[in-house]
Coordinates of C-alpha atoms in Angstrom, one line a residue:
Chain G
M1 CA 39.2 269.8 76.0
N2 CA 37.4 268.5 79.2
I3 CA 37.6 271.9 81.2
E4 CA 35.4 270.5 83.9
G5 CA 37.3 267.5 84.5
V6 CA 40.7 269.6 84.7
K7 CA 38.8 271.9 87.1
A8 CA 37.4 269.0 89.2
I9 CA 40.8 267.6 89.7
Y10 CA 42.4 271.1 90.5
I11 CA 39.7 271.9 92.9
N12 CA 39.8 268.6 94.8
E13 CA 43.8 269.1 95.0
M14 CA 43.5 272.5 96.3
R15 CA 40.8 271.3 99.0
R16 CA 43.4 268.8 100.1
T17 CA 45.7 271.8 100.6
R18 CA 43.3 273.7 102.6
K19 CA 42.5 270.8 104.8
T20 CA 46.1 270.4 105.5
L21 CA 47.0 274.1 105.8
L22 CA 49.1 273.7 108.9
Q23 CA 51.4 271.2 107.4
S24 CA 51.5 272.4 104.1
V25 CA 51.7 276.0 104.3
V26 CA 52.6 276.9 107.9
S27 CA 55.5 274.5 108.2
P28 CA 57.6 275.8 105.2
V29 CA 57.0 279.4 106.4
L30 CA 58.2 278.4 109.9
S31 CA 61.3 276.7 108.8
T32 CA 62.2 279.5 106.6
M33 CA 61.8 282.0 109.4
L34 CA 64.2 279.8 111.4
Y35 CA 66.6 279.8 108.5
F36 CA 66.5 283.6 108.7
V37 CA 67.1 283.8 112.5
V38 CA 69.9 281.2 112.5
F39 CA 71.7 282.1 109.2
G40 CA 70.5 285.5 108.4
S41 CA 70.7 287.1 111.8
A42 CA 72.7 285.1 114.4
I43 CA 75.6 283.8 111.9
G44 CA 75.0 286.2 109.1
S45 CA 75.8 289.1 111.2
R46 CA 79.3 287.8 111.4
I47 CA 79.7 287.2 107.8
E48 CA 80.7 290.0 105.4
S49 CA 78.6 290.7 102.4
V50 CA 78.8 288.3 99.5
G51 CA 79.2 290.0 95.9
G52 CA 78.1 293.2 97.6
V53 CA 75.0 291.8 99.1
E54 CA 74.4 291.6 102.8
Y55 CA 74.4 288.0 103.9
G56 CA 70.8 288.0 105.2
L57 CA 69.6 289.3 102.0
F58 CA 71.8 287.1 99.9
I59 CA 70.3 283.9 101.2
V60 CA 66.5 284.8 100.4
P61 CA 66.5 283.6 97.0
G62 CA 68.3 280.1 97.9
L63 CA 65.8 279.9 100.9
M64 CA 62.7 280.3 98.5
M65 CA 64.3 277.7 96.0
L66 CA 64.8 275.2 98.8
S67 CA 61.1 275.3 99.7
L68 CA 59.9 275.6 96.4
L69 CA 61.7 272.5 95.2
T70 CA 60.9 270.4 98.0
Q71 CA 57.3 271.5 98.3
S72 CA 56.7 271.0 94.6
I73 CA 58.0 267.7 94.6
S74 CA 56.1 266.5 97.6
N75 CA 52.8 268.0 96.7
A76 CA 52.8 266.6 93.2
S77 CA 54.2 263.3 94.1
F78 CA 51.7 262.7 96.9
G79 CA 48.8 264.2 94.7
I80 CA 49.2 261.4 92.2
F81 CA 50.6 258.6 94.5
F82 CA 47.7 258.7 97.0
P83 CA 44.9 257.9 94.5
K84 CA 47.2 255.1 93.1
F85 CA 47.5 253.9 96.6
T86 CA 43.9 253.8 97.7
G87 CA 43.0 252.5 94.2
T88 CA 40.8 255.7 93.4
I89 CA 42.9 256.4 90.3
Y90 CA 40.5 254.0 88.3
E91 CA 38.0 256.9 88.1
V92 CA 40.5 259.4 86.5
M93 CA 42.0 256.7 84.2
S94 CA 38.3 255.9 83.1
A95 CA 37.2 259.5 82.7
P96 CA 37.2 261.1 79.3
L97 CA 40.5 263.1 80.2
S98 CA 43.5 263.1 77.8
F99 CA 47.1 262.8 79.7
F100 CA 47.6 266.5 79.3
E101 CA 44.4 267.3 81.0
I102 CA 45.2 264.9 83.9
I103 CA 48.8 266.6 84.3
L104 CA 47.2 270.1 84.0
G105 CA 44.8 269.4 86.9
Y106 CA 47.3 267.7 89.2
V107 CA 50.4 269.7 88.3
G108 CA 48.6 272.9 87.9
A109 CA 47.5 272.4 91.7
A110 CA 50.8 271.4 92.9
A111 CA 52.5 274.3 91.2
T112 CA 49.9 276.8 92.6
K113 CA 50.4 275.5 96.0
S114 CA 54.3 276.1 95.6
L115 CA 53.7 279.6 94.2
I116 CA 51.4 280.5 97.2
I117 CA 54.2 279.2 99.6
G118 CA 56.9 281.0 97.7
T119 CA 55.0 284.2 97.8
I120 CA 54.4 283.9 101.6
I121 CA 58.2 283.2 102.1
L122 CA 59.0 286.4 100.2
I123 CA 56.5 288.3 102.3
T124 CA 58.1 286.8 105.5
A125 CA 61.5 287.7 104.2
A126 CA 60.5 291.3 103.8
F127 CA 60.0 291.4 107.6
F128 CA 63.6 290.3 108.3
V129 CA 65.6 292.1 105.5
D130 CA 65.4 295.2 103.3
L131 CA 64.3 293.2 100.2
R132 CA 65.0 294.3 96.7
I133 CA 64.3 293.0 93.4
A134 CA 66.4 294.1 90.4
H135 CA 64.4 292.1 87.7
P136 CA 60.9 291.4 88.9
V137 CA 59.7 290.0 85.5
W138 CA 62.5 287.5 85.5
M139 CA 62.1 286.8 89.0
V140 CA 58.3 285.8 88.5
T141 CA 59.4 283.9 85.4
F142 CA 62.1 281.9 87.4
L143 CA 59.4 281.3 90.1
L144 CA 56.8 280.1 87.8
V145 CA 58.8 277.8 85.7
T146 CA 60.6 276.3 88.7
C147 CA 57.1 275.5 90.3
I148 CA 56.1 274.0 87.3
A149 CA 59.2 272.2 86.4
F150 CA 59.6 270.5 89.8
S151 CA 55.9 269.8 90.3
L152 CA 56.2 267.8 87.0
F153 CA 59.3 266.1 88.5
G154 CA 57.2 265.3 91.6
F155 CA 54.5 263.8 89.4
I156 CA 56.9 261.5 87.9
I157 CA 58.2 260.5 91.1
G158 CA 54.7 260.0 92.4
L159 CA 53.9 257.8 89.3
W160 CA 57.0 255.9 89.6
A161 CA 56.9 255.2 93.4
D162 CA 54.9 252.0 94.3
N163 CA 55.5 252.5 98.0
F164 CA 55.9 255.4 100.7
E165 CA 59.6 254.8 101.1
K166 CA 60.4 255.3 97.5
L167 CA 58.1 258.5 97.5
Q168 CA 60.5 260.0 100.2
L169 CA 63.7 258.5 98.6
I170 CA 64.3 260.9 96.0
P171 CA 63.3 264.3 97.6
L172 CA 65.5 263.1 100.7
I173 CA 68.6 261.7 99.1
V174 CA 68.7 263.7 96.0
I175 CA 66.9 266.9 96.2
T176 CA 67.9 268.0 99.6
P177 CA 71.6 267.5 99.2
L178 CA 71.6 269.1 95.6
V179 CA 69.8 272.2 96.9
F180 CA 72.1 272.7 99.9
L181 CA 75.2 272.2 97.9
G182 CA 73.7 274.4 95.2
G183 CA 74.7 277.6 96.7
S184 CA 71.6 278.3 98.7
F185 CA 73.7 279.7 101.4
Y186 CA 77.0 280.7 99.7
S187 CA 78.2 281.8 96.5
I188 CA 80.2 279.2 94.6
D189 CA 83.4 281.4 94.5
M190 CA 83.6 280.9 98.2
L191 CA 84.4 277.2 97.7
P192 CA 87.9 275.9 96.9
E193 CA 88.8 275.8 93.3
F194 CA 88.4 272.1 92.8
W195 CA 84.9 272.1 94.4
Q196 CA 83.9 275.0 92.2
K197 CA 84.2 272.9 89.2
V198 CA 82.5 269.8 90.9
T199 CA 79.6 272.1 92.0
L200 CA 79.0 273.0 88.2
L201 CA 77.5 269.4 87.7
N202 CA 74.8 270.3 90.1
P203 CA 71.8 271.6 88.2
V204 CA 70.5 273.4 91.1
V205 CA 73.3 275.8 91.0
Y206 CA 72.1 277.3 87.8
L207 CA 68.7 277.6 89.1
I208 CA 69.6 279.3 92.3
S209 CA 72.2 281.6 90.5
G210 CA 69.7 282.8 88.0
F211 CA 67.1 283.3 90.7
R212 CA 69.5 285.3 92.7
W213 CA 70.5 287.3 89.6
S214 CA 66.9 288.3 89.2
F215 CA 66.9 289.7 92.8
F216 CA 70.5 291.4 93.0
D217 CA 71.7 291.4 89.6
V218 CA 74.9 289.2 90.7
A219 CA 75.4 285.6 89.5
D220 CA 77.5 282.6 89.7
V221 CA 77.0 281.5 86.2
S222 CA 75.5 283.3 83.3
V223 CA 71.9 284.0 83.2
G224 CA 71.6 282.6 79.7
L225 CA 72.9 279.4 81.1
S226 CA 70.5 279.4 84.0
V227 CA 67.6 279.8 81.7
T228 CA 68.8 277.1 79.4
M229 CA 69.3 274.7 82.2
I230 CA 65.8 275.3 83.7
T231 CA 64.2 275.1 80.4
G232 CA 66.1 272.0 79.6
F233 CA 65.0 270.3 83.0
L234 CA 61.3 271.3 82.2
L235 CA 61.5 269.8 78.8
L236 CA 63.0 266.6 80.1
C237 CA 60.2 266.3 82.6
V238 CA 57.6 267.0 80.0
G239 CA 59.4 264.2 77.9
I240 CA 59.2 261.6 80.7
V241 CA 55.6 262.4 81.7
W242 CA 54.6 262.2 77.9
W243 CA 56.4 258.8 77.6
M244 CA 54.8 257.6 80.8
F245 CA 51.3 258.2 79.6
R246 CA 52.0 256.9 76.1
T247 CA 53.1 253.5 77.4
G248 CA 50.6 253.7 80.2
Y249 CA 53.5 253.2 82.7
K250 CA 52.0 251.8 85.9
L251 CA 48.7 253.2 85.2
R252 CA 47.3 251.3 82.4
S253 CA 48.1 247.5 81.7
Chain K
M1 CA 14.1 243.0 75.3
T2 CA 14.3 241.4 71.9
S3 CA 17.1 240.2 69.8
E4 CA 16.5 243.3 67.4
T5 CA 17.2 245.7 70.2
P6 CA 20.2 247.6 68.8
A7 CA 23.6 246.8 70.5
I8 CA 24.9 249.7 72.7
I9 CA 28.2 247.8 73.2
S10 CA 29.9 245.9 70.2
I11 CA 33.2 243.7 70.9
R12 CA 34.7 242.0 68.0
G13 CA 37.6 239.5 68.6
L14 CA 38.9 241.1 71.8
T15 CA 42.2 239.9 73.0
K16 CA 44.2 240.8 75.9
T17 CA 47.7 239.3 76.6
Y18 CA 49.4 241.0 79.6
A19 CA 53.3 241.7 79.8
N20 CA 53.8 238.5 81.6
G21 CA 52.4 236.5 78.8
F22 CA 49.0 235.6 80.4
R23 CA 46.2 235.7 78.0
A24 CA 43.4 237.2 79.9
L25 CA 40.9 237.5 76.8
K26 CA 41.1 235.1 73.8
G27 CA 39.0 236.9 71.1
I28 CA 35.8 237.9 72.9
D29 CA 32.6 238.6 70.5
L30 CA 29.9 240.2 72.3
D31 CA 26.9 242.5 71.7
V32 CA 25.3 244.2 74.7
R33 CA 21.8 245.5 73.9
E34 CA 20.6 248.9 74.9
G35 CA 18.7 248.7 78.2
E36 CA 19.4 245.3 79.1
I37 CA 20.8 243.8 82.2
L38 CA 23.6 241.5 81.3
A39 CA 25.2 239.1 83.7
L40 CA 28.8 237.9 83.2
L41 CA 29.3 234.7 85.1
G42 CA 32.5 233.1 85.5
P43 CA 35.1 231.8 87.9
N44 CA 37.8 233.9 89.5
G45 CA 40.5 234.8 86.9
A46 CA 38.1 234.1 84.1
G47 CA 38.8 237.3 82.4
K48 CA 35.6 239.3 83.6
T49 CA 37.4 242.3 85.2
T50 CA 39.8 242.5 82.2
L51 CA 36.8 242.5 79.7
I52 CA 35.0 245.4 81.8
S53 CA 38.5 247.2 82.4
T54 CA 39.3 247.2 78.8
I55 CA 35.7 248.7 77.6
C56 CA 36.3 251.4 80.4
G57 CA 39.9 252.3 79.3
L58 CA 41.8 250.9 82.1
V59 CA 43.3 248.0 80.1
Q60 CA 44.6 248.5 76.6
P61 CA 43.6 245.8 74.4
T62 CA 46.1 243.6 72.4
A63 CA 43.7 243.0 69.5
G64 CA 40.2 243.4 68.5
S65 CA 37.7 246.3 68.5
V66 CA 35.1 247.7 71.0
T67 CA 32.4 250.2 70.1
V68 CA 30.3 251.9 72.5
A69 CA 27.1 253.6 70.7
G70 CA 29.0 253.2 67.6
F71 CA 32.1 255.2 68.9
D72 CA 35.7 253.2 69.0
I73 CA 36.9 253.1 72.6
G74 CA 40.5 254.2 71.3
R75 CA 39.8 256.7 68.7
D76 CA 36.8 258.4 70.4
F77 CA 37.6 257.6 74.1
R78 CA 36.0 260.8 75.3
K79 CA 32.6 260.1 73.8
T80 CA 32.6 256.4 74.9
R81 CA 33.7 257.1 78.4
E82 CA 31.0 259.9 79.0
L83 CA 28.5 257.1 78.4
I84 CA 30.0 254.8 80.9
G85 CA 29.9 254.5 84.8
L86 CA 32.0 251.9 86.4
V87 CA 31.7 250.4 90.0
P88 CA 34.9 248.6 90.6
Q89 CA 35.2 245.5 92.6
E90 CA 37.5 246.8 95.2
L91 CA 36.3 249.3 97.7
A92 CA 38.5 252.1 96.3
I93 CA 37.8 255.4 98.3
A94 CA 39.7 258.3 99.4
P95 CA 39.3 257.9 103.1
F96 CA 39.4 261.6 104.0
D97 CA 36.8 262.9 101.4
V98 CA 33.4 264.2 102.3
V99 CA 30.7 262.1 100.4
E100 CA 29.1 265.0 98.6
N101 CA 32.5 266.2 97.3
T102 CA 33.8 262.9 96.0
V103 CA 30.4 262.4 94.1
R104 CA 30.9 266.0 92.8
L105 CA 34.5 265.3 91.7
S106 CA 33.2 262.3 89.8
R107 CA 30.7 264.5 87.9
G108 CA 33.3 266.9 87.1
L109 CA 35.9 264.3 85.9
F110 CA 33.3 263.3 83.1
G111 CA 33.1 266.7 81.8
L112 CA 29.7 267.8 83.5
S113 CA 29.2 271.1 85.2
R114 CA 28.2 271.1 88.9
N115 CA 24.8 270.1 89.7
D116 CA 24.1 269.9 93.4
H117 CA 20.5 269.3 93.0
Y118 CA 21.1 266.1 91.0
I119 CA 23.8 264.9 93.4
A120 CA 21.5 265.2 96.4
D121 CA 18.8 263.6 94.7
L122 CA 21.1 260.6 93.6
L123 CA 22.4 260.2 97.1
G124 CA 18.8 260.4 98.5
R125 CA 17.8 257.5 96.1
L126 CA 20.7 255.5 97.2
S127 CA 19.8 256.2 100.8
L128 CA 22.9 258.4 101.4
G129 CA 20.7 261.5 102.0
D130 CA 21.9 261.8 105.6
K131 CA 25.5 260.9 105.0
M132 CA 26.3 263.6 102.4
T133 CA 28.7 265.4 104.7
N134 CA 30.2 262.5 106.2
I135 CA 34.0 261.7 105.6
M136 CA 34.3 258.4 103.8
Q137 CA 36.1 256.3 106.3
Q138 CA 33.2 256.7 108.7
L139 CA 30.9 254.9 106.4
S140 CA 30.3 251.1 106.8
G141 CA 31.4 248.9 104.0
G142 CA 27.9 248.7 102.4
M143 CA 27.6 252.6 102.6
K144 CA 31.1 252.9 100.8
R145 CA 29.8 250.6 98.1
R146 CA 26.7 252.8 97.7
V147 CA 28.9 255.9 97.4
L148 CA 30.8 254.1 94.7
I149 CA 27.5 253.6 92.7
A150 CA 26.7 257.1 93.2
K151 CA 30.2 258.1 91.9
A152 CA 29.6 256.1 88.9
L153 CA 26.2 257.5 88.2
A154 CA 27.1 261.1 89.1
H155 CA 27.6 261.8 85.3
E156 CA 24.4 260.4 84.2
P157 CA 25.8 257.5 82.3
R158 CA 23.8 255.3 79.8
I159 CA 25.8 252.1 80.6
L160 CA 26.7 251.1 84.1
F161 CA 29.3 248.4 84.6
L162 CA 29.1 246.7 88.2
D163 CA 32.2 244.6 88.8
E164 CA 31.1 241.8 91.6
P165 CA 28.6 244.4 93.1
T166 CA 27.6 242.1 96.0
A167 CA 30.8 240.4 96.8
G168 CA 31.4 240.3 100.5
V169 CA 28.0 242.0 101.2
D170 CA 25.3 240.8 103.5
V171 CA 22.1 239.4 102.4
E172 CA 20.1 242.4 103.2
L173 CA 22.3 244.8 101.3
R174 CA 22.4 242.3 98.4
K175 CA 18.6 242.6 98.1
D176 CA 19.1 246.3 98.2
M177 CA 21.7 246.3 95.6
W178 CA 19.2 244.3 93.3
D179 CA 16.7 246.9 93.9
I180 CA 18.9 249.7 92.9
V181 CA 19.8 247.8 89.7
E182 CA 16.0 247.3 89.0
Q183 CA 15.4 250.9 89.5
L184 CA 18.2 251.7 87.1
R185 CA 16.9 249.6 84.5
Q186 CA 13.6 251.3 84.8
D187 CA 15.4 254.6 84.2
G188 CA 16.8 252.9 80.8
V189 CA 20.2 252.4 82.0
T190 CA 22.1 249.5 80.5
I191 CA 23.8 247.3 83.1
I192 CA 26.5 244.8 82.7
L193 CA 27.3 243.1 86.0
T194 CA 30.0 240.3 86.7
T195 CA 29.2 238.0 89.5
H196 CA 30.0 234.5 90.6
Y197 CA 26.7 234.2 92.6
I198 CA 24.5 232.2 90.1
E199 CA 21.3 233.3 92.1
E200 CA 22.2 237.0 91.4
A201 CA 22.3 236.4 87.7
E202 CA 19.3 234.2 87.9
E203 CA 17.3 236.8 89.9
I204 CA 18.0 240.1 87.9
A205 CA 19.7 239.4 84.6
D206 CA 18.0 239.4 81.2
R207 CA 20.9 237.7 79.6
V208 CA 23.7 235.6 81.1
G209 CA 27.1 235.1 79.5
V210 CA 29.5 232.5 80.8
I211 CA 33.2 233.3 80.6
A212 CA 35.7 231.0 81.6
N213 CA 39.6 230.9 80.6
G214 CA 39.2 234.2 78.7
E215 CA 36.6 232.8 76.5
L216 CA 32.8 233.5 76.1
L217 CA 31.4 230.1 76.3
V218 CA 27.9 230.9 75.9
I219 CA 25.5 233.9 76.0
D220 CA 21.8 233.9 75.9
D221 CA 18.6 235.0 77.3
K222 CA 18.4 233.6 80.7
T223 CA 15.3 231.5 80.2
T224 CA 16.7 230.3 76.7
L225 CA 20.0 229.2 78.4
M226 CA 18.1 227.3 81.1
S227 CA 16.0 225.3 78.6
R228 CA 18.7 225.0 76.1
F229 CA 21.1 223.7 78.6
G230 CA 18.6 222.7 81.4
K231 CA 17.8 219.0 81.8
K232 CA 14.7 218.1 83.5
Q233 CA 14.0 215.5 85.8
L234 CA 10.8 213.5 86.2
S235 CA 10.6 211.8 89.5
I236 CA 7.8 209.4 89.8
E237 CA 6.9 208.2 93.3
L238 CA 5.7 204.5 93.3
R239 CA 2.7 203.2 95.5
S240 CA 4.8 200.5 96.6
P241 CA 8.7 200.2 96.4
C242 CA 10.2 197.8 93.6
S243 CA 13.3 196.0 94.2
S244 CA 14.5 196.2 90.5
L245 CA 13.5 198.0 87.3
P246 CA 11.6 195.9 84.8
E247 CA 13.4 195.3 81.6
S248 CA 10.8 196.9 79.5
L249 CA 12.1 200.4 80.8
A250 CA 15.8 199.7 79.7
E251 CA 15.4 201.9 76.7
F252 CA 14.5 205.0 78.9
D253 CA 17.1 206.9 80.9
V254 CA 15.8 206.0 84.1
E255 CA 17.2 204.9 87.4
L256 CA 15.8 203.8 90.9
S257 CA 16.1 206.1 93.7
S258 CA 18.2 204.5 96.6
D259 CA 15.2 203.9 98.7
Q260 CA 13.5 202.0 95.7
S261 CA 10.3 204.2 96.1
R262 CA 11.0 206.5 93.1
V263 CA 11.8 206.3 89.4
I264 CA 14.0 209.0 88.3
Y265 CA 13.6 210.1 84.5
S266 CA 16.1 212.5 82.9
Y267 CA 15.1 214.1 79.7
D268 CA 16.0 216.9 77.5
T269 CA 13.4 219.9 77.3
R270 CA 14.7 220.7 73.9
A271 CA 14.0 217.2 72.5
E272 CA 11.1 217.1 70.1
R273 CA 9.6 214.1 72.1
T274 CA 10.6 214.0 75.8
G275 CA 9.2 210.3 76.1
I276 CA 7.2 211.0 79.0
T277 CA 3.9 209.7 77.6
A278 CA 5.7 206.4 76.5
L279 CA 7.6 206.0 79.7
L280 CA 4.3 206.4 81.8
Q281 CA 2.7 203.7 79.6
A282 CA 5.5 201.4 79.9
L283 CA 5.4 201.8 83.6
N284 CA 1.7 201.1 83.6
E285 CA 2.2 197.9 81.3
A286 CA 5.0 196.7 83.8
G287 CA 2.3 196.9 86.5
L288 CA 3.9 199.6 88.6
Q289 CA 1.3 201.9 90.3
L290 CA 2.0 205.4 90.5
K291 CA 1.6 207.8 93.7
D292 CA 2.9 211.0 92.8
L293 CA 4.9 213.1 89.9
S294 CA 7.2 215.9 90.2
T295 CA 9.7 217.7 87.9
V296 CA 13.0 219.5 88.7
Q297 CA 14.6 221.9 86.4
S298 CA 18.5 222.4 86.6
S299 CA 19.5 225.9 87.8
L300 CA 21.8 228.2 86.2
E301 CA 24.2 226.9 88.7
D302 CA 24.4 223.4 87.3
I303 CA 24.4 224.9 83.8
F304 CA 27.6 226.9 84.8
V305 CA 29.5 224.1 86.6
D306 CA 28.8 221.8 83.5
L307 CA 30.0 224.5 81.1
V308 CA 33.1 225.4 82.9
A309 CA 33.9 221.8 83.4
S310 CA 33.5 220.9 80.0
N311 CA 35.6 223.9 79.0
R312 CA 38.3 222.6 81.1
E313 CA 38.1 219.0 79.8
T314 CA 38.2 220.1 76.0
G315 CA 39.9 223.4 76.4
E316 CA 37.5 225.1 74.0
G317 CA 34.3 226.9 73.9
V318 CA 30.9 225.2 73.7
A319 CA 28.9 227.9 71.9

C-alpha cells in the first residue's frame, strides 16, 4: 500500500480547499443561513409543525443533505476533472498507485470537505433553532455514508466529463431537482396522493427521510429502506468506479 | 558503455493497437542499458510517445512484454514505476500550484516520505532555487519545463524519460537542457529521450534508435551507426578544371562538380577497400593534377532521412 501517495493526493486536495475557503466553505454556509431565514423564520412561522416537529427545525436535515450532496459532487468531480483538463493526471497515472489508492486520496479529501461543511451547517443551525438529535450514532453514520457515496458519484462524473459543461450538467439538471423534490422542505405526506407515489421513485427521498429520522425519530419511509437505498447507491458507485479503472476509462488508452 | 552492460529495460514484441484500429507499435524489441543515454529518433506519429507511455503505465500494451530492472510493468507495476521518472512532451502543469508544493506532491505520489532538503537541492540544481514559492502560472515556458524535470526527479528515479525535452525551446535553454542531462548521466541515471532534432541525438546520446511507423528500424551506438550507414565523400580539388572525366575513371563512383574544378568520390567506410589509393593512382595516370583533398561524413540526419525514406518505400524495417 502506497500510504505516502494517498497522503500526497489528500494533502494536495485539502490545500486546494484551503485556498478556496470562501467559495468552498463560506458560500454553502451563507446559502444555508438564507434558507433558514426565508423558510425557517419568515415562511416557517406561518406553517404548522410537521409530524410534531416545528417547521424551522424540520428543514435542518434536508438543508444539510442539500449542501452535502451538491458539495460532495462538485468537490470530487472538480478534483479529478481539473488534472484531466490540465494534463497533470499523467503523473498520478504513472505513479505506483493502485486505483483504490487514487480513489482513497481524491474521494477521501472530497468527503472530508463535505463533512466539514455539514458540521458547520449543523452548528449554524443550532443558532437558529433548538436542535435535537434522537439517534446521534445513526446521524453520523448517515452523514458519513452520504459524503462518501456522493463524493464517489462526483468522482465518476469528473472522470466521465470531458468539458466544463458536462461537469455542471448532472449536478444542475439531475441532483438539484431530486434534492428539492426529495422532501428537503416538506414531508411527502403533504403531497397529493398521486405525487406521493411518484416521489418514491426519487432515491433522495430515502436519504432525507432516513437522515431526518436520525434527528427527530419521524420518517416518511421505513429506516431499513433508507439504509438499504443509500448502501445500494454506495455499492453502485463503487462498482462503476471499479469498472472505470479496470477498463482504463478515459484515463488509460 | 559496452554491449555487456546489463539491460535495465527489456522490451520484447511490444505491440499497441488503439481502439480505433491504429497500430502505433508493431512488435518492438529493445534493450536499454543501465546508465546510458538513448535517443529515440523518429518523425511525428512514429510511435515514440506510445512506446514511452507504455513503459510508464499510461498506455496498456496490446501484446508483448516490458520489464524494468527485471520486474514486469503489469504484474509488478509498483516496483517498476518507482524506478521511473517521466517528463511529458506537453507542458502539463497545475497553474495555481506553488512550485515546491507541486514537486513535493510528485515525491509523495511515488511513495517517498517528505524531504524538503532534497527538494530544495533539486530545485537549486535546476536553477529554480529562487522560484520555489512562485505560482506555476507565473513561470516562463522554460522554467515550467524545468519544474516538470524536477517533478520527474523528485522521487530519485534510476531511469528518466524525456519526451521531446527541447521541443519549442530556445537555443540557450536547449543547451541548458543538455547540460542537465549530462549531469544526470554522471549521477548514474539512465536516460531515454525522444527527439526529432538530430543534432540533439548526435550531441548527447550514447546510442540512437530510429523509429518510424511503429517499428524500430535500427538501434546502435551513435558512432557505429554513423560509420555503418555513413557514406563518406572524398572531394578532390583539381589544379585546373577539366571538361570531362577521363574514361579510365569509369569504374569508380565519381562525378565532376558543376564548376568542373572538383572530382567527388563517394565510398563506403565499412568496405574492406575504399578504393582511394587506386582512384588517386588513376587520376595521376590520367594526368590530372591535384590541388587539395577533403572528406565529408554524412550526419545522423542523412542517415535518418535515408532510413525513414527506405522504410516508406519497402514498408519494412532495415535492421
